[in-house]
Tab-separated table of C-alpha atoms in Angstrom:
chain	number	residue	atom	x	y	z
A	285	UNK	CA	66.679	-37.583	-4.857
A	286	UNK	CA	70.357	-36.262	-4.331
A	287	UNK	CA	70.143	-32.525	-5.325
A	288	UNK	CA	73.886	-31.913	-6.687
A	289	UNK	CA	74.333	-28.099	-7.391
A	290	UNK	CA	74.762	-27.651	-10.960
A	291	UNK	CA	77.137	-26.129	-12.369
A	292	UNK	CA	75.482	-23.451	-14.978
A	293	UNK	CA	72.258	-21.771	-15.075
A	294	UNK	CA	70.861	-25.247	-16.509
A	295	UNK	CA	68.179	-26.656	-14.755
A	296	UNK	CA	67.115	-29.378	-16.984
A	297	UNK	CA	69.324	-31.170	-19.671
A	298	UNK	CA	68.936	-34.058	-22.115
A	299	UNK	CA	71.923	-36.052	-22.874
A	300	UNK	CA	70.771	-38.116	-26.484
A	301	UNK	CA	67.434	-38.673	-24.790
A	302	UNK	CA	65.614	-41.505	-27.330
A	303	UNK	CA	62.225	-42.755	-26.264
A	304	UNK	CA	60.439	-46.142	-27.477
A	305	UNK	CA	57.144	-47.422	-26.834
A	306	UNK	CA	57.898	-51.057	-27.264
A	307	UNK	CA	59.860	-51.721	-30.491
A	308	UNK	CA	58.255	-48.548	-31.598
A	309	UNK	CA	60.556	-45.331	-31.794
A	310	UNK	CA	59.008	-42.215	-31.287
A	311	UNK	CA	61.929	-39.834	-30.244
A	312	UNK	CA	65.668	-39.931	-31.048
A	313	UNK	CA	68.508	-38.421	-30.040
A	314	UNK	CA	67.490	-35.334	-28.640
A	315	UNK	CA	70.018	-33.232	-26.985
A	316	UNK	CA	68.646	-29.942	-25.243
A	317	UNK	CA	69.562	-27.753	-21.913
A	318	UNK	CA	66.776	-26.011	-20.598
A	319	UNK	CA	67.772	-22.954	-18.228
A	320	UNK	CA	66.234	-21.980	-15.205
A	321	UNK	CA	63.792	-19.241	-14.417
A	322	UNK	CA	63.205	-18.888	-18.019
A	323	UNK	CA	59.838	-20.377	-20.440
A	324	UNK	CA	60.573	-22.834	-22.722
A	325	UNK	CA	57.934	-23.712	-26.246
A	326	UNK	CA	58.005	-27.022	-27.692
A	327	UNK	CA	56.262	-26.687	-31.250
A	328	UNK	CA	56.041	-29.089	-34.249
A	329	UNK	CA	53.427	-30.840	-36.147
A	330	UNK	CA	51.239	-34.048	-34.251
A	331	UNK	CA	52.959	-36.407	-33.644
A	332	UNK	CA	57.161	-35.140	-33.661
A	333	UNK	CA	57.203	-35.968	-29.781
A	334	UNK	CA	57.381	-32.907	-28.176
A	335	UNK	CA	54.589	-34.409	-25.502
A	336	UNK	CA	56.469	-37.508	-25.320
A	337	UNK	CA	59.890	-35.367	-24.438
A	338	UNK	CA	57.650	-33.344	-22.089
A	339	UNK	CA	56.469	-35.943	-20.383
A	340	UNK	CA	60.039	-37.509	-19.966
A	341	UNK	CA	60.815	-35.075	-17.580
A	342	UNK	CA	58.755	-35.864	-14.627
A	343	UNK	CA	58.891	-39.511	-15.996
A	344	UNK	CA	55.552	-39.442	-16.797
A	345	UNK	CA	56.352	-42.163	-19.070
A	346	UNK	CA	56.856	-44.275	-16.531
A	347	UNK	CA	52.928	-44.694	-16.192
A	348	UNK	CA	52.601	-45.945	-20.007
A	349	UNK	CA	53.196	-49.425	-20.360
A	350	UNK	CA	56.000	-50.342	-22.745
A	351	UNK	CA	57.733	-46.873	-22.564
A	352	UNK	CA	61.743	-46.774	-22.360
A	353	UNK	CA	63.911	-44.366	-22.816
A	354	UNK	CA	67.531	-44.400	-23.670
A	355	UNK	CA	69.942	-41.500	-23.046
A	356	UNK	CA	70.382	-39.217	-19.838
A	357	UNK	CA	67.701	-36.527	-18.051
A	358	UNK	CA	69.855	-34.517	-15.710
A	359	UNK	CA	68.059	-32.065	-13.138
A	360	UNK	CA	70.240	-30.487	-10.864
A	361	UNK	CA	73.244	-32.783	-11.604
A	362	UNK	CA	71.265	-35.633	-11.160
A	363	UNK	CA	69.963	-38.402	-13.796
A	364	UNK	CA	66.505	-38.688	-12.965
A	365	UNK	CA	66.387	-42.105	-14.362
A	366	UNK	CA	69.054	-43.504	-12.130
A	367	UNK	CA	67.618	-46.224	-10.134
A	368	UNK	CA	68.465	-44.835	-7.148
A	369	UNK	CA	65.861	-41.758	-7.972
A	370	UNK	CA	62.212	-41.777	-6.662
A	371	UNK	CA	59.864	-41.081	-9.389
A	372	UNK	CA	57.643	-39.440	-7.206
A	373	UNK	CA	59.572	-37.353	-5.848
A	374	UNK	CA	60.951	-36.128	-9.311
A	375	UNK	CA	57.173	-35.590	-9.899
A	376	UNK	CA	57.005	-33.237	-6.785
A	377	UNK	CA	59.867	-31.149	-7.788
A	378	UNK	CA	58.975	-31.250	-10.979
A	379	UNK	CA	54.847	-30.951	-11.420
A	380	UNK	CA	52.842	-30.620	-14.296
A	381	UNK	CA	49.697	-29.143	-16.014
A	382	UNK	CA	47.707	-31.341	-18.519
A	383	UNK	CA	45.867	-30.185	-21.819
A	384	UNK	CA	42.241	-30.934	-20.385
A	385	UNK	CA	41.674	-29.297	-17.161
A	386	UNK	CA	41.051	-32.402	-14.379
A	387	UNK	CA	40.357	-31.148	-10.929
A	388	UNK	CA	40.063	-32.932	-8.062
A	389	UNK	CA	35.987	-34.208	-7.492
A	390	UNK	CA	36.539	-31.490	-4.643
A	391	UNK	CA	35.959	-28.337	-2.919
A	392	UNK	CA	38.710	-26.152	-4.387
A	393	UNK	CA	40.532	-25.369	-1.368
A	394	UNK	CA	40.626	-29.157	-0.708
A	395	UNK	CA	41.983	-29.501	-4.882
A	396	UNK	CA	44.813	-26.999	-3.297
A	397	UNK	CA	45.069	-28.703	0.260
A	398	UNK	CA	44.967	-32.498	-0.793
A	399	UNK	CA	48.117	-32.859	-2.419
A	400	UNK	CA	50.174	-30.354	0.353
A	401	UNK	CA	49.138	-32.906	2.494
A	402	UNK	CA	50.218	-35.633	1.044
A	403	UNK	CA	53.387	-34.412	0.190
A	404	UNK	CA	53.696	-33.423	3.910
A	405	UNK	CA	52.852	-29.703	4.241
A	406	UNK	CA	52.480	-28.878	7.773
A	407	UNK	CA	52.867	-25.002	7.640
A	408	UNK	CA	49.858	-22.637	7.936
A	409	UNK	CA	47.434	-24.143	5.442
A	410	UNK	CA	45.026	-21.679	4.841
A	411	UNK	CA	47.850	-19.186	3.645
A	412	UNK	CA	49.002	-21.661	1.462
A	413	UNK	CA	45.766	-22.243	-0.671
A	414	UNK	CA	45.644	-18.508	-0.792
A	415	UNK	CA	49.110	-18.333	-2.150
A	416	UNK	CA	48.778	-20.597	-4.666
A	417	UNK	CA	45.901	-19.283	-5.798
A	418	UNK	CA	47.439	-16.267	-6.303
A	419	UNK	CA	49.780	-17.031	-8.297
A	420	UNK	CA	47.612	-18.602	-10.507
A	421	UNK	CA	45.871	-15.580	-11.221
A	422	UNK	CA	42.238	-17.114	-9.400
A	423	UNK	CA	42.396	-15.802	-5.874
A	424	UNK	CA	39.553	-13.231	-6.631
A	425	UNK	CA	37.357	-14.949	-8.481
A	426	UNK	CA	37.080	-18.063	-6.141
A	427	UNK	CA	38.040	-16.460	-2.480
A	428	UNK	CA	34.611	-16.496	-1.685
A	429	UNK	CA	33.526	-19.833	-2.784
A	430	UNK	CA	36.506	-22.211	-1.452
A	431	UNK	CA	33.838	-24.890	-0.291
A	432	UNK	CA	32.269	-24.901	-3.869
A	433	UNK	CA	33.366	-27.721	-5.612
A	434	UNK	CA	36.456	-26.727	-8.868
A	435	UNK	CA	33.922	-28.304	-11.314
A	436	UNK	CA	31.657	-25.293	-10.513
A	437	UNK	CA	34.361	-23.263	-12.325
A	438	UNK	CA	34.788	-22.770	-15.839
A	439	UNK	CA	37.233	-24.501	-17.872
A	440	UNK	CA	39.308	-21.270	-18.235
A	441	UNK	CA	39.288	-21.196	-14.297
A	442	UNK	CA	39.487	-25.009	-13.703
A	443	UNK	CA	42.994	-24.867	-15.449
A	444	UNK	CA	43.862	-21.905	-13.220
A	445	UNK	CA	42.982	-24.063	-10.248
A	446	UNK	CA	45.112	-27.272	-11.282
A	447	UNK	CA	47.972	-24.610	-12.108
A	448	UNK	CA	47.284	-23.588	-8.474
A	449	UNK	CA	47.331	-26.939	-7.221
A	450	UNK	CA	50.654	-28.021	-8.965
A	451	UNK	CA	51.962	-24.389	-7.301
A	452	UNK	CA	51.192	-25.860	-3.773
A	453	UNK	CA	53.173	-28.703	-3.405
A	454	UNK	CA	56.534	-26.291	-4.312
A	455	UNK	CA	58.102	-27.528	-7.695
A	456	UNK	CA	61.289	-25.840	-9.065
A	457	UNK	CA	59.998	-26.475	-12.286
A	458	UNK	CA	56.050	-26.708	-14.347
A	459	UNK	CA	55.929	-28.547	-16.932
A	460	UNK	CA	52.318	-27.393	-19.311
A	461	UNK	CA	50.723	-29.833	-22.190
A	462	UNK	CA	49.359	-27.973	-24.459
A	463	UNK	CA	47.223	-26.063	-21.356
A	464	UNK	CA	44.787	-23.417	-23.270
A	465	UNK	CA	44.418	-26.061	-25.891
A	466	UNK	CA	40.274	-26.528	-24.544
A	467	UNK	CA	40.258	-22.718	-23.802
A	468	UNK	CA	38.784	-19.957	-24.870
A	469	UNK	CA	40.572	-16.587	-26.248
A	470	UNK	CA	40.320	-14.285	-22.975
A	471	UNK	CA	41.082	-17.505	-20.567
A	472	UNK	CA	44.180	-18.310	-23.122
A	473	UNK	CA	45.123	-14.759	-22.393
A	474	UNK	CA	44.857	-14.970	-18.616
A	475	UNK	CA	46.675	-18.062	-18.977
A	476	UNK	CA	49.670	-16.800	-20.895
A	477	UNK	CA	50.184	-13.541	-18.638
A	478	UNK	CA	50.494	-15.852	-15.287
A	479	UNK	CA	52.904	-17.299	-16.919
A	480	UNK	CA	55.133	-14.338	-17.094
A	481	UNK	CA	54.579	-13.936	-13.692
A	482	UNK	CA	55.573	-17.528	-13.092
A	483	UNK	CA	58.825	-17.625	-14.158
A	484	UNK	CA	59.949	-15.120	-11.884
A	485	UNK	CA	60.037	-18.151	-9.301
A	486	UNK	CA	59.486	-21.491	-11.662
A	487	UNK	CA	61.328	-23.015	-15.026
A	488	UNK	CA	58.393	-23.861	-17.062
A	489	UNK	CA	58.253	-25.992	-20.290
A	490	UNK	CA	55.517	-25.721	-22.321
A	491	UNK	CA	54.057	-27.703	-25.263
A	492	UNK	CA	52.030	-25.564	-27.684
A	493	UNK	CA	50.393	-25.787	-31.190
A	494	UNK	CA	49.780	-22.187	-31.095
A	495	UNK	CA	52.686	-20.670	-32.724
A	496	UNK	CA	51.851	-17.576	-31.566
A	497	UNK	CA	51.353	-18.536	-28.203
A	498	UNK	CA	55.306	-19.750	-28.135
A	499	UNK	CA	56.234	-16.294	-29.520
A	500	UNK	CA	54.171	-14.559	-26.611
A	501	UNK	CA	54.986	-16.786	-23.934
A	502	UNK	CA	58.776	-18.306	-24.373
A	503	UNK	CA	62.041	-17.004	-24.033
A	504	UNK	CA	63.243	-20.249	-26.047
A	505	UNK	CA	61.406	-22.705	-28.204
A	506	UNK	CA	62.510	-26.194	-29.337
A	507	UNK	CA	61.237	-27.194	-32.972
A	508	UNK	CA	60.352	-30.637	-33.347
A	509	UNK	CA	59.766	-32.816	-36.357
A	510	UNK	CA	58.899	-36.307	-37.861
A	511	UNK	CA	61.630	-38.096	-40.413
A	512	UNK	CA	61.315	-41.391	-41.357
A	513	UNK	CA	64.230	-44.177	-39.724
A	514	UNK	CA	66.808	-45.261	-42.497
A	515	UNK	CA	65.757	-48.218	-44.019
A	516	UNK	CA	62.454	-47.885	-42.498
A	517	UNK	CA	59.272	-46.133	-43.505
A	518	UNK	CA	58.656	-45.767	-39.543
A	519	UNK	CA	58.392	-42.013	-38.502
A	520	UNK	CA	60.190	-40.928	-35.476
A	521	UNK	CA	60.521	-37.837	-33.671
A	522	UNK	CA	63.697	-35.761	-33.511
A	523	UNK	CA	64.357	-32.215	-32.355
A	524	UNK	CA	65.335	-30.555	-35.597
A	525	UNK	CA	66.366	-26.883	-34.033
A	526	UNK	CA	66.526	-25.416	-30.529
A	527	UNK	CA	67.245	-21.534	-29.823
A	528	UNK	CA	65.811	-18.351	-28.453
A	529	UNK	CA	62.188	-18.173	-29.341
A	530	UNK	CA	63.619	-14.662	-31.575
A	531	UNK	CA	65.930	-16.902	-33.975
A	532	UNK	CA	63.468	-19.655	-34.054
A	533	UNK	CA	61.141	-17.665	-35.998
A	534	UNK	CA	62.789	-14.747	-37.622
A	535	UNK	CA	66.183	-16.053	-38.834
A	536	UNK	CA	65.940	-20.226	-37.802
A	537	UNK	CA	69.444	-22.193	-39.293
A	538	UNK	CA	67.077	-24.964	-40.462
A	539	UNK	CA	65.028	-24.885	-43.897
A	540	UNK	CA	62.290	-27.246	-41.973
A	541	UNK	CA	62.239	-24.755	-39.522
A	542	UNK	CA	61.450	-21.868	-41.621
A	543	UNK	CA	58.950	-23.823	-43.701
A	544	UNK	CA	57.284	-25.019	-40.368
A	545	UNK	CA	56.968	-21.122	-38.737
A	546	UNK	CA	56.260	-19.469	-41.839
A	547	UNK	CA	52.951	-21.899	-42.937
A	548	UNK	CA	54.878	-23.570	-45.680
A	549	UNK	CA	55.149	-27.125	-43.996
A	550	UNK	CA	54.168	-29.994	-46.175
């Protein structure tokens, strides 16, 4: 993938980005830059598409039969859905945490080692998996146990490990769905304060149905919402407000914004 400087502090913008799953819409015309170094939120009732636009921009999608997508994803001045782009190497730069924690059926330095590998690693090893775990916040509760297998962890610690393990291949950019979703409140909590740390060297998008997890953890959160297609009682997705996580919920511009933050949503 051609890395073109860009031009702002933008790392990742969406140029009337609409996403079908075969005739199905389920996202339209979103438009959204998302600046570096900084934690994005994407909140919204099930089903608006926030996953679906999450997803879209590692081209996850790509996996789900049927999927297209319409519009422009520009990283770095580049379209990531230009056919001249390698989708796996988008996925490399840009990594990404899932809602259920899924190790590796491994020991966890190999969960940290196996995909450095792959991806060509061929520095000192050992200080890698130490890194990474680091800055996942699980370095001293598993430095003693590497050749235990990451399903002897707890779920709290399992999605500190696969945070780890999407650290270790060197994205610019983490992309989280939903990732204390299965958790408990003090792993939550551990979560969300790594992820301050994070962005000191990583974008990160995050979706979240925990309101008050977006106001603790983002510096900008995009609302999403369902509306039904003109002439059409389909429901499609569309990104209904997009600011600094402050405006978003004490003074949002949209009335289905306020209703949405402030528990009135119907």
């Amino acid at each position: 993938m051609t890395n073109v400087p860009a031009a702002s502090n933008t790392c990742l913008s969406l140029e009337n980005v609409s996403i079908s799953y075969g005739s199905q819409a389920a996202v339209s015309g979103v438009f959204m830059e998302i600046p570096r170094g900084k934690v994005t939120a994407f909140i919204g009732p099930s089903g608006c598409g926030k996953s679906t636009v999450l997803r879209a921009l590692n081209r996850m999608n790509d996996l789900i039969e049927g999927c297209t997508l319409s519009g422009r994803v520009i990283f770095d001045g580049c379209d990531l859905y230009d056919r001249q782009v390698d989708p796996v190497e988008v996925r490399r730069r840009i990594g990404m945490v899932f809602q259920k924690p899924n190790p590796f059926p491994k020991s966890i330095y190999e969960n940290i080692a196996f995909g450095a590998r792959i991806n060509g690693f061929r520095g000192d090893m050992d200080e890698l998996v130490e890194r990474s775990l680091r800055k996942a916040a699980i370095w001293d509760e598993t430095k003693d146990k590497l050749k235990e297998s990451g399903y002897a962890l707890s779920g709290g610690q399992q999605q500190r490990l696969c945070i780890a393990r999407a650290i270790a291949i060197e994205p610019e950019v983490i992309l989280m769905d939903e990732p204390c979703s299965a958790l408990d409140p003090i792993s939550t909590l551990k979560i969300e304060e790594m992820m301050h740390e994070l962005k000191k060297s990583y974008t990160i998008v995050i979706v979240t149905h925990n309101m008050q997890q977006a106001v603790r953890v983002s510096d900008l959160t995009g609302f999403f919402n369902v509306s039904s297609q003109s002439g059409s009682d389909r429901k499609v997705g569309t990104l209904v407000e997009f600011a600094e996580t402050g405006q978003i919920f004490n003074a949002p511009k949209q009335q289905a914004t306020q209703d949405y933050v402030t528990g009135r949503f119907g």
